[in-house]
Amino acid sequence: MRLMVAEQQQQMKRLEQVQGWLSRVQHVQTKVRELTGERSGGFCSMNCLSSYKFGEKVVETLQDVQSLRNEGNFKEVAQARPLPENLVDEKALPPILVGLQDSTNQVWRCLMEEEVGILGLYGMGGVGKTTLLTLINNKFFDTPNDFDLVIWVVVSKDLQLKRIQDCIARKIGLFSRSWNSKSLLEKAEDIFKVMKRKKFVLLLDDIWEPVDLAQVGLLVPSATRASNKVVFTTLEFEIGGQMEAHKSFKVECLGYEDSWKLFEVKVGRDTLDSHPDIPELAKTVVKECGGLPLALITVGRAMASKKTPREWEHAIEVLSSSAFKFSSMEKKVHSSLKLSYDFLAQRCIEILSIVL
């Protein structure tokens, strides 16, 4: 009964010596059934030698039973399940990283402060919050730390506590066939039993509303007890307050020099050098992107094949005119996407005209 409680309710793993004892018990039980079968099957030999041998078997089995009873008084029957060896899942990064090294170092130093348990990263869409969070995640590989595990969860607009619980369960070895049949409360209780003994970092990417960590099954880090850490990314600064973040870090757009480096890589020197007027036009395009990495990457890829000044002038017109249709946070993203869409539509028309 103790073993059943430990395994089913506490999600623990039986000790090897307990498993060995149970195997010996099973072996003795088989011997008892065989002996009982011999007696109940009408065995009553007048042969003294046979009766003597049967008696020896009974005495020997009784001695085994008594020995097992004496040895079966275990103080502990199970232990916590071992965590996976790879406590940090390394995540892929973009091939080109510009202007994030200083931010990564700042966030890391802030995260290591004792009084910081919950840290929010906020900024407009496409500014690089997920990339920054990825850099923090991967930094646990090559930087000494005393955490037991790092857990990454993509939350997105449709908040589902079940998804967060499932990610944690997979990381700590709780996920099984029976896991999905449990209620949110049962899952939270199972997670709490394991995680209360662990020092963890939880990385929540792209949250749109506050996440109730207690409902997930986690101890909520406080400013006085910040052994565990929670880092999240969000669009709105207000979410940090609702999550009771101990510190919030704004992810800023790139400066002009870093913007040009990123844009230059995406466009390619071959295109920039294809006409003497294009470099100057390209600088105007970069300024229109406002230092937003997503806009720089999207527009840079769209302009990689444009080798005439007129095409670049058209791009500037699209970027500047469409920007007025959107709010300050969205205009750079929308205008860059519109430019890419226009070029894609134009290319489709060209291909169709050739086919027809």
Tab-separated table of C-alpha atoms in Angstrom, residues 76-222:
chain	number	residue	atom	x	y	z
A	76	GLU	CA	11.601	4.103	2.456
A	77	VAL	CA	9.994	2.295	-0.461
A	78	ALA	CA	10.405	4.875	-3.268
A	79	GLN	CA	12.334	7.929	-4.338
A	80	ALA	CA	11.685	10.941	-6.533
A	81	ARG	CA	11.908	10.163	-10.229
A	82	PRO	CA	15.219	11.305	-11.725
A	83	LEU	CA	14.987	14.315	-14.011
A	84	PRO	CA	16.064	14.023	-17.664
A	85	GLU	CA	19.811	14.379	-18.149
A	86	ASN	CA	19.374	17.261	-20.563
A	87	LEU	CA	17.929	19.851	-18.191
A	88	VAL	CA	18.036	22.650	-20.783
A	89	ASP	CA	16.674	22.149	-24.295
A	90	GLU	CA	18.867	24.156	-26.631
A	91	LYS	CA	16.872	26.153	-29.162
A	92	ALA	CA	17.786	27.233	-32.672
A	93	LEU	CA	18.676	30.873	-33.246
A	94	PRO	CA	18.573	33.021	-36.390
A	95	PRO	CA	21.854	32.842	-38.344
A	96	ILE	CA	22.322	36.600	-37.976
A	97	LEU	CA	22.044	38.233	-34.557
A	98	VAL	CA	22.489	41.990	-34.356
A	99	GLY	CA	22.268	44.308	-31.358
A	100	LEU	CA	21.132	41.748	-28.758
A	101	GLN	CA	24.356	40.951	-26.928
A	102	ASP	CA	24.118	43.892	-24.511
A	103	SER	CA	20.439	43.186	-23.837
A	104	THR	CA	21.182	39.517	-23.182
A	105	ASN	CA	23.872	40.395	-20.639
A	106	GLN	CA	21.609	42.917	-18.905
A	107	VAL	CA	18.708	40.477	-18.636
A	108	TRP	CA	20.991	37.695	-17.410
A	109	ARG	CA	22.492	39.863	-14.664
A	110	CYS	CA	19.015	40.947	-13.632
A	111	LEU	CA	17.779	37.350	-13.597
A	112	MET	CA	20.616	36.276	-11.303
A	113	GLU	CA	19.754	38.889	-8.686
A	114	GLU	CA	18.419	37.291	-5.502
A	115	GLU	CA	15.487	39.667	-5.179
A	116	VAL	CA	14.245	39.032	-8.739
A	117	GLY	CA	11.983	36.015	-9.095
A	118	ILE	CA	9.665	37.166	-11.901
A	119	LEU	CA	11.068	39.108	-14.856
A	120	GLY	CA	9.041	40.532	-17.734
A	121	LEU	CA	10.374	41.308	-21.221
A	122	TYR	CA	8.041	43.616	-23.137
A	123	GLY	CA	8.075	45.450	-26.454
A	124	MET	CA	6.285	45.787	-29.779
A	125	GLY	CA	5.716	42.813	-32.037
A	126	GLY	CA	8.724	41.871	-34.142
A	127	VAL	CA	11.252	43.664	-31.924
A	128	GLY	CA	13.070	40.448	-30.955
A	129	LYS	CA	11.615	39.402	-27.591
A	130	THR	CA	11.496	35.700	-28.487
A	131	THR	CA	15.055	35.821	-29.823
A	132	LEU	CA	16.214	37.456	-26.591
A	133	LEU	CA	14.410	34.821	-24.514
A	134	THR	CA	16.047	32.116	-26.658
A	135	LEU	CA	19.474	33.597	-25.970
A	136	ILE	CA	18.724	33.509	-22.231
A	137	ASN	CA	17.582	29.878	-22.510
A	138	ASN	CA	20.742	28.826	-24.339
A	139	LYS	CA	22.976	30.755	-21.928
A	140	PHE	CA	22.216	28.135	-19.267
A	141	PHE	CA	24.345	25.687	-21.316
A	142	ASP	CA	27.648	27.494	-20.979
A	143	THR	CA	27.175	29.629	-17.866
A	144	PRO	CA	27.627	28.113	-14.375
A	145	ASN	CA	24.370	28.047	-12.418
A	146	ASP	CA	22.712	25.967	-9.714
A	147	PHE	CA	19.273	25.427	-11.274
A	148	ASP	CA	17.844	21.929	-11.629
A	149	LEU	CA	15.972	22.530	-14.864
A	150	VAL	CA	14.874	25.150	-17.383
A	151	ILE	CA	11.417	24.830	-18.948
A	152	TRP	CA	10.318	26.636	-22.142
A	153	VAL	CA	6.605	27.109	-22.901
A	154	VAL	CA	5.022	28.978	-25.827
A	155	VAL	CA	1.769	30.424	-24.464
A	156	SER	CA	0.388	32.659	-27.287
A	157	LYS	CA	-2.929	34.487	-27.357
A	158	ASP	CA	-5.078	31.471	-26.531
A	159	LEU	CA	-3.987	30.872	-22.916
A	160	GLN	CA	-4.366	27.224	-21.900
A	161	LEU	CA	-3.098	26.126	-18.509
A	162	LYS	CA	-3.249	22.532	-19.759
A	163	ARG	CA	-0.603	23.275	-22.395
A	164	ILE	CA	1.711	24.751	-19.778
A	165	GLN	CA	1.154	21.787	-17.455
A	166	ASP	CA	1.821	19.328	-20.303
A	167	CYS	CA	5.145	21.002	-21.157
A	168	ILE	CA	6.241	20.847	-17.526
A	169	ALA	CA	5.060	17.230	-17.171
A	170	ARG	CA	7.116	16.149	-20.198
A	171	LYS	CA	10.179	17.866	-18.789
A	172	ILE	CA	9.962	16.282	-15.329
A	173	GLY	CA	8.853	12.800	-16.418
A	174	LEU	CA	5.204	12.916	-15.337
A	175	PHE	CA	3.667	12.678	-18.798
A	176	SER	CA	2.094	9.264	-19.391
A	177	ARG	CA	-1.036	7.621	-20.820
A	178	SER	CA	-2.964	8.415	-17.664
A	179	TRP	CA	-1.848	12.063	-17.615
A	180	ASN	CA	-4.444	13.321	-20.112
A	181	SER	CA	-7.304	11.780	-18.131
A	182	LYS	CA	-6.475	13.882	-15.065
A	183	SER	CA	-8.140	17.170	-14.200
A	184	LEU	CA	-6.239	20.471	-14.108
A	185	LEU	CA	-6.274	20.329	-10.318
A	186	GLU	CA	-4.892	16.765	-10.218
A	187	LYS	CA	-2.149	17.726	-12.674
A	188	ALA	CA	-1.307	20.793	-10.591
A	189	GLU	CA	-1.015	18.650	-7.461
A	190	ASP	CA	1.287	16.159	-9.223
A	191	ILE	CA	3.475	18.957	-10.600
A	192	PHE	CA	3.662	20.644	-7.198
A	193	LYS	CA	4.858	17.447	-5.485
A	194	VAL	CA	7.822	17.213	-7.849
A	195	MET	CA	8.621	20.866	-8.445
A	196	LYS	CA	8.570	21.928	-4.779
A	197	ARG	CA	11.882	20.072	-4.400
A	198	LYS	CA	13.436	21.593	-7.522
A	199	LYS	CA	15.091	24.889	-8.323
A	200	PHE	CA	13.701	25.827	-11.711
A	201	VAL	CA	13.547	28.515	-14.387
A	202	LEU	CA	10.267	28.826	-16.299
A	203	LEU	CA	10.394	30.708	-19.623
A	204	LEU	CA	6.958	31.755	-20.910
A	205	ASP	CA	7.026	33.122	-24.453
A	206	ASP	CA	4.308	35.417	-25.813
A	207	ILE	CA	1.763	35.812	-23.034
A	208	TRP	CA	-1.289	38.016	-23.681
A	209	GLU	CA	-2.834	37.791	-20.221
A	210	PRO	CA	-1.595	36.932	-16.717
A	211	VAL	CA	-0.714	33.294	-16.045
A	212	ASP	CA	-1.745	31.938	-12.636
A	213	LEU	CA	1.368	29.983	-11.665
A	214	ALA	CA	-0.312	28.484	-8.597
A	215	GLN	CA	-3.041	26.937	-10.782
A	216	VAL	CA	-0.309	25.400	-12.927
A	217	GLY	CA	1.182	23.769	-9.818
A	218	LEU	CA	4.222	25.979	-9.213
A	219	LEU	CA	5.469	27.885	-6.210
A	220	VAL	CA	5.211	31.578	-7.063
A	221	PRO	CA	8.645	33.229	-6.722
A	222	SER	CA	8.664	36.190	-4.346
